[in-house]
Amino acid sequence: MCIRVQGEYSMPAKTVLALAFAATTAAGMSGGAVAAFADDAVRAPGAVQATETASPMPSSPESPGASPSAGPSESFTAPDVTAEQAISKAMEKQQDSTIASAKLESEAGTETWQVETLTKDDKWHQVTVDATTGEVTEDKESSESKQSTAVKDAKIKATDAIAKATEQQPGTVKELEFKEKDSKGSWTVEVVDDQGMTHEVKVDAETGEATMQPAETPTMSPTESPATSPTP
């Protein structure tokens, strides 16, 4: 603890007591009087005041300003209508067509399957299937598509790819897409397991070989650094 002289400077309490002892000893005061004098000197208004500065406490994760911990990811609930059933409904609507992709989407609390088909005359269609009732709610022709027309020549069709993928990784399919790279076709299938984790399985469109893909890890920019715990 330090003694601060108002408007001037501060000194340790021990120094004040030592000075008081020296002054009162010279004056012939007793030990008790010395203590009383020193105490009065500390407490006397306009003379000196004792001040203490609290040491800063380490911040905790719960304190304001601390970074909140990441919460659990949103849970996945399997739809009433499976990917295979949605594909079947889309093919009933667009007969003799080829399935190129199927994706489960949610909007305003309504889940739908967006199924993309390619007709014999190379016209793309987007078929919307209600993921709860299985009803086809929309069928529209699409002038543009990111898919390749090579899907028509794939030996492994959409439902075959789903079967191969779920054999490799059991779970619920939430997305299926045909891709072509270097004149080689493959299916990318996203499967959600019983713990809610999403896995990506690649199925060769020629041989049907299913391969688990490594999980993607978020990349960090050069200016970012890993999060660190607060320093006590």
Short mmCIF file of C-alpha atoms in Angstrom, two decimals:
data_model
loop_
_atom_site.label_atom_id
_atom_site.label_comp_id
_atom_site.label_asym_id
_atom_site.label_seq_id
_atom_site.Cartn_x
_atom_site.Cartn_y
_atom_site.Cartn_z
CA MET A 1 0.00 0.00 0.00
CA CYS A 2 1.19 3.51 -0.84
CA ILE A 3 0.51 6.86 0.87
CA ARG A 4 -0.42 9.59 -1.61
CA VAL A 5 0.10 13.18 -0.59
CA GLN A 6 -2.77 15.09 -2.18
CA GLY A 7 -1.64 17.17 -5.11
CA GLU A 8 2.02 16.20 -4.74
CA TYR A 9 3.41 12.70 -4.64
CA SER A 10 2.95 9.25 -3.07
CA MET A 11 5.18 7.17 -0.82
CA PRO A 12 4.95 3.73 0.81
CA ALA A 13 3.12 3.53 4.15
CA LYS A 14 6.23 2.07 5.76
CA THR A 15 8.14 5.22 4.83
CA VAL A 16 5.50 7.42 6.48
CA LEU A 17 5.64 5.33 9.66
CA ALA A 18 9.43 5.51 9.71
CA LEU A 19 9.37 9.26 9.34
CA ALA A 20 6.74 9.56 12.07
CA PHE A 21 8.79 7.34 14.36
CA ALA A 22 11.91 9.42 13.80
CA ALA A 23 10.10 12.70 14.41
CA THR A 24 8.28 11.56 17.53
CA THR A 25 11.33 9.82 18.96
CA ALA A 26 13.23 13.09 18.65
CA ALA A 27 10.37 14.75 20.48
CA GLY A 28 10.50 12.14 23.25
CA MET A 29 7.12 10.47 22.54
CA SER A 30 6.32 6.92 23.65
CA GLY A 31 5.84 3.96 21.30
CA GLY A 32 2.03 4.16 21.65
CA ALA A 33 2.11 7.84 20.85
CA VAL A 34 4.22 7.11 17.78
CA ALA A 35 1.60 4.66 16.48
CA ALA A 36 -1.21 7.13 17.20
CA PHE A 37 0.68 9.92 15.50
CA ALA A 38 1.36 7.80 12.44
CA ASP A 39 -2.27 6.67 12.31
CA ASP A 40 -3.46 10.28 12.58
CA ALA A 41 -1.01 11.27 9.89
CA VAL A 42 -2.48 8.64 7.56
CA ARG A 43 -6.09 9.54 8.34
CA ALA A 44 -5.79 13.32 8.72
CA PRO A 45 -7.73 15.18 5.99
CA GLY A 46 -5.57 17.41 3.87
CA ALA A 47 -2.41 15.58 4.85
CA VAL A 48 -1.96 12.12 3.37
CA GLN A 49 -4.36 9.38 2.18
CA ALA A 50 -3.79 5.66 1.83
CA THR A 51 -4.63 4.32 -1.61
CA GLU A 52 -4.56 0.82 -3.00
CA THR A 53 -4.74 -0.17 -6.64
CA ALA A 54 -6.43 -3.50 -7.29
CA SER A 55 -4.56 -5.86 -9.56
CA PRO A 56 -6.42 -6.51 -12.82
CA MET A 57 -8.25 -9.84 -12.77
CA PRO A 58 -7.78 -12.20 -15.73
CA SER A 59 -10.72 -12.25 -18.06
CA SER A 60 -12.73 -15.44 -18.28
CA PRO A 61 -14.68 -16.82 -21.26
CA GLU A 62 -17.89 -15.77 -19.51
CA SER A 63 -16.80 -12.16 -18.97
CA PRO A 64 -18.03 -9.41 -21.33
CA GLY A 65 -15.82 -8.96 -24.34
CA ALA A 66 -14.56 -12.54 -24.33
CA SER A 67 -15.03 -14.52 -27.53
CA PRO A 68 -17.99 -16.91 -27.24
CA SER A 69 -17.30 -20.55 -27.80
CA ALA A 70 -18.62 -22.10 -30.95
CA GLY A 71 -21.93 -23.86 -30.48
CA PRO A 72 -23.01 -27.19 -31.95
CA SER A 73 -23.90 -27.26 -35.63
CA GLU A 74 -27.52 -27.34 -36.68
CA SER A 75 -28.98 -30.82 -36.35
CA PHE A 76 -30.12 -32.74 -39.40
CA THR A 77 -33.55 -34.38 -39.55
CA ALA A 78 -34.08 -36.97 -42.24
CA PRO A 79 -36.94 -36.02 -44.60
CA ASP A 80 -40.04 -38.19 -44.95
CA VAL A 81 -39.31 -38.56 -48.66
CA THR A 82 -35.92 -40.06 -49.45
CA ALA A 83 -33.67 -39.08 -52.32
CA GLU A 84 -34.57 -42.28 -54.18
CA GLN A 85 -38.30 -41.58 -53.80
CA ALA A 86 -37.88 -38.00 -54.98
CA ILE A 87 -35.96 -39.22 -58.03
CA SER A 88 -38.72 -41.72 -58.77
CA LYS A 89 -41.35 -38.95 -58.61
CA ALA A 90 -39.29 -36.73 -60.91
CA MET A 91 -38.90 -39.52 -63.45
CA GLU A 92 -42.63 -40.12 -63.40
CA LYS A 93 -43.05 -36.48 -64.33
CA GLN A 94 -40.26 -36.47 -66.90
CA GLN A 95 -40.42 -39.92 -68.41
CA ASP A 96 -37.44 -41.32 -70.29
CA SER A 97 -35.21 -38.63 -68.82
CA THR A 98 -31.88 -38.93 -67.01
CA ILE A 99 -31.33 -37.71 -63.48
CA ALA A 100 -28.32 -35.39 -63.16
CA SER A 101 -28.70 -34.15 -59.59
CA ALA A 102 -30.94 -34.12 -56.54
CA LYS A 103 -30.60 -31.75 -53.62
CA LEU A 104 -32.55 -31.37 -50.38
CA GLU A 105 -33.38 -27.73 -49.70
CA SER A 106 -35.24 -25.94 -46.93
CA GLU A 107 -37.00 -22.59 -47.31
CA ALA A 108 -39.47 -20.93 -44.94
CA GLY A 109 -39.81 -24.16 -42.99
CA THR A 110 -40.66 -26.22 -46.09
CA GLU A 111 -38.32 -28.93 -47.33
CA THR A 112 -38.17 -29.86 -50.98
CA TRP A 113 -36.09 -31.96 -53.30
CA GLN A 114 -34.72 -30.09 -56.31
CA VAL A 115 -34.21 -32.75 -58.98
CA GLU A 116 -32.53 -31.90 -62.27
CA THR A 117 -33.31 -34.05 -65.28
CA LEU A 118 -32.08 -34.22 -68.87
CA THR A 119 -34.53 -35.29 -71.58
CA LYS A 120 -33.71 -37.27 -74.70
CA ASP A 121 -33.62 -34.09 -76.75
CA ASP A 122 -31.08 -32.55 -74.33
CA LYS A 123 -33.46 -30.26 -72.50
CA TRP A 124 -32.92 -29.60 -68.83
CA HIS A 125 -35.79 -29.63 -66.35
CA GLN A 126 -35.94 -28.65 -62.70
CA VAL A 127 -38.48 -30.78 -60.87
CA THR A 128 -39.50 -29.78 -57.33
CA VAL A 129 -40.73 -32.57 -55.07
CA ASP A 130 -42.21 -31.90 -51.62
CA ALA A 131 -39.95 -33.71 -49.13
CA THR A 132 -42.89 -34.39 -46.79
CA THR A 133 -45.70 -35.49 -49.12
CA GLY A 134 -43.78 -36.60 -52.22
CA GLU A 135 -45.95 -34.38 -54.40
CA VAL A 136 -44.41 -32.77 -57.48
CA THR A 137 -45.08 -29.07 -56.97
CA GLU A 138 -43.19 -27.64 -59.94
CA ASP A 139 -41.67 -28.73 -63.22
CA LYS A 140 -39.93 -26.07 -65.25
CA GLU A 141 -37.58 -26.15 -68.19
CA SER A 142 -34.14 -24.72 -67.51
CA SER A 143 -32.21 -23.01 -70.29
CA GLU A 144 -28.90 -23.33 -68.47
CA SER A 145 -27.36 -26.06 -66.38
CA LYS A 146 -24.01 -26.67 -64.73
CA GLN A 147 -24.34 -30.37 -65.39
CA SER A 148 -22.82 -32.21 -68.30
CA THR A 149 -24.88 -34.00 -70.95
CA ALA A 150 -22.39 -36.87 -70.50
CA VAL A 151 -24.63 -38.03 -67.66
CA LYS A 152 -26.79 -39.78 -70.27
CA ASP A 153 -23.89 -42.10 -71.11
CA ALA A 154 -23.01 -42.94 -67.51
CA LYS A 155 -23.25 -46.65 -66.75
CA ILE A 156 -23.94 -45.93 -63.10
CA LYS A 157 -27.19 -44.01 -62.82
CA ALA A 158 -28.35 -41.80 -59.96
CA THR A 159 -30.08 -44.50 -57.91
CA ASP A 160 -27.14 -46.86 -58.44
CA ALA A 161 -24.78 -44.18 -57.15
CA ILE A 162 -26.92 -43.73 -54.03
CA ALA A 163 -26.83 -47.47 -53.37
CA LYS A 164 -23.04 -47.60 -53.77
CA ALA A 165 -22.51 -44.53 -51.59
CA THR A 166 -24.71 -45.67 -48.71
CA GLU A 167 -23.10 -49.10 -48.83
CA GLN A 168 -19.77 -47.39 -48.26
CA GLN A 169 -21.19 -44.92 -45.73
CA PRO A 170 -24.59 -45.76 -44.19
CA GLY A 171 -26.88 -42.81 -43.60
CA THR A 172 -29.33 -40.43 -45.25
CA VAL A 173 -28.52 -38.91 -48.64
CA LYS A 174 -29.10 -35.16 -48.79
CA GLU A 175 -27.40 -34.35 -52.08
CA LEU A 176 -26.40 -36.09 -55.28
CA GLU A 177 -24.65 -34.61 -58.30
CA PHE A 178 -23.06 -35.85 -61.50
CA LYS A 179 -19.71 -34.30 -62.40
CA GLU A 180 -17.37 -34.66 -65.33
CA LYS A 181 -13.66 -33.96 -65.24
CA ASP A 182 -11.09 -34.83 -67.90
CA SER A 183 -13.81 -36.71 -69.83
CA LYS A 184 -14.42 -38.91 -66.80
CA GLY A 185 -17.76 -38.91 -65.03
CA SER A 186 -18.44 -39.46 -61.35
CA TRP A 187 -21.17 -38.95 -58.77
CA THR A 188 -20.68 -36.90 -55.64
CA VAL A 189 -23.00 -38.06 -52.87
CA GLU A 190 -23.40 -36.35 -49.49
CA VAL A 191 -24.50 -38.72 -46.73
CA VAL A 192 -25.48 -37.78 -43.17
CA ASP A 193 -24.77 -40.47 -40.57
CA ASP A 194 -26.69 -41.24 -37.36
CA GLN A 195 -24.58 -38.72 -35.41
CA GLY A 196 -25.48 -35.91 -37.82
CA MET A 197 -22.06 -35.79 -39.48
CA THR A 198 -21.95 -35.22 -43.23
CA HIS A 199 -19.72 -37.43 -45.35
CA GLU A 200 -18.89 -37.09 -49.03
CA VAL A 201 -18.63 -40.19 -51.16
CA LYS A 202 -17.40 -40.21 -54.74
CA VAL A 203 -18.80 -42.92 -57.01
CA ASP A 204 -17.15 -43.67 -60.34
CA ALA A 205 -19.84 -43.38 -63.03
CA GLU A 206 -18.16 -46.09 -65.10
CA THR A 207 -17.16 -48.73 -62.56
CA GLY A 208 -19.36 -47.91 -59.56
CA GLU A 209 -16.37 -47.82 -57.21
CA ALA A 210 -17.20 -45.75 -54.11
CA THR A 211 -14.49 -43.74 -52.38
CA MET A 212 -14.76 -41.73 -49.18
CA GLN A 213 -13.54 -38.18 -49.62
CA PRO A 214 -11.43 -36.49 -46.91
CA ALA A 215 -13.24 -33.98 -44.74
CA GLU A 216 -12.62 -30.39 -45.70
CA THR A 217 -10.83 -28.21 -43.15
CA PRO A 218 -11.33 -24.45 -43.18
CA THR A 219 -8.38 -22.56 -44.63
CA MET A 220 -6.88 -19.63 -42.73
CA SER A 221 -5.88 -16.39 -44.38
CA PRO A 222 -2.32 -15.08 -43.83
CA THR A 223 -3.66 -12.34 -41.55
CA GLU A 224 -5.56 -14.75 -39.30
CA SER A 225 -4.10 -16.61 -36.35
CA PRO A 226 -5.45 -19.51 -34.29
CA ALA A 227 -7.62 -18.54 -31.34
CA THR A 228 -5.80 -18.52 -28.04
CA SER A 229 -7.00 -18.78 -24.48
CA PRO A 230 -7.07 -15.59 -22.38
CA THR A 231 -3.77 -14.96 -20.60
CA PRO A 232 -4.16 -14.88 -16.80
#
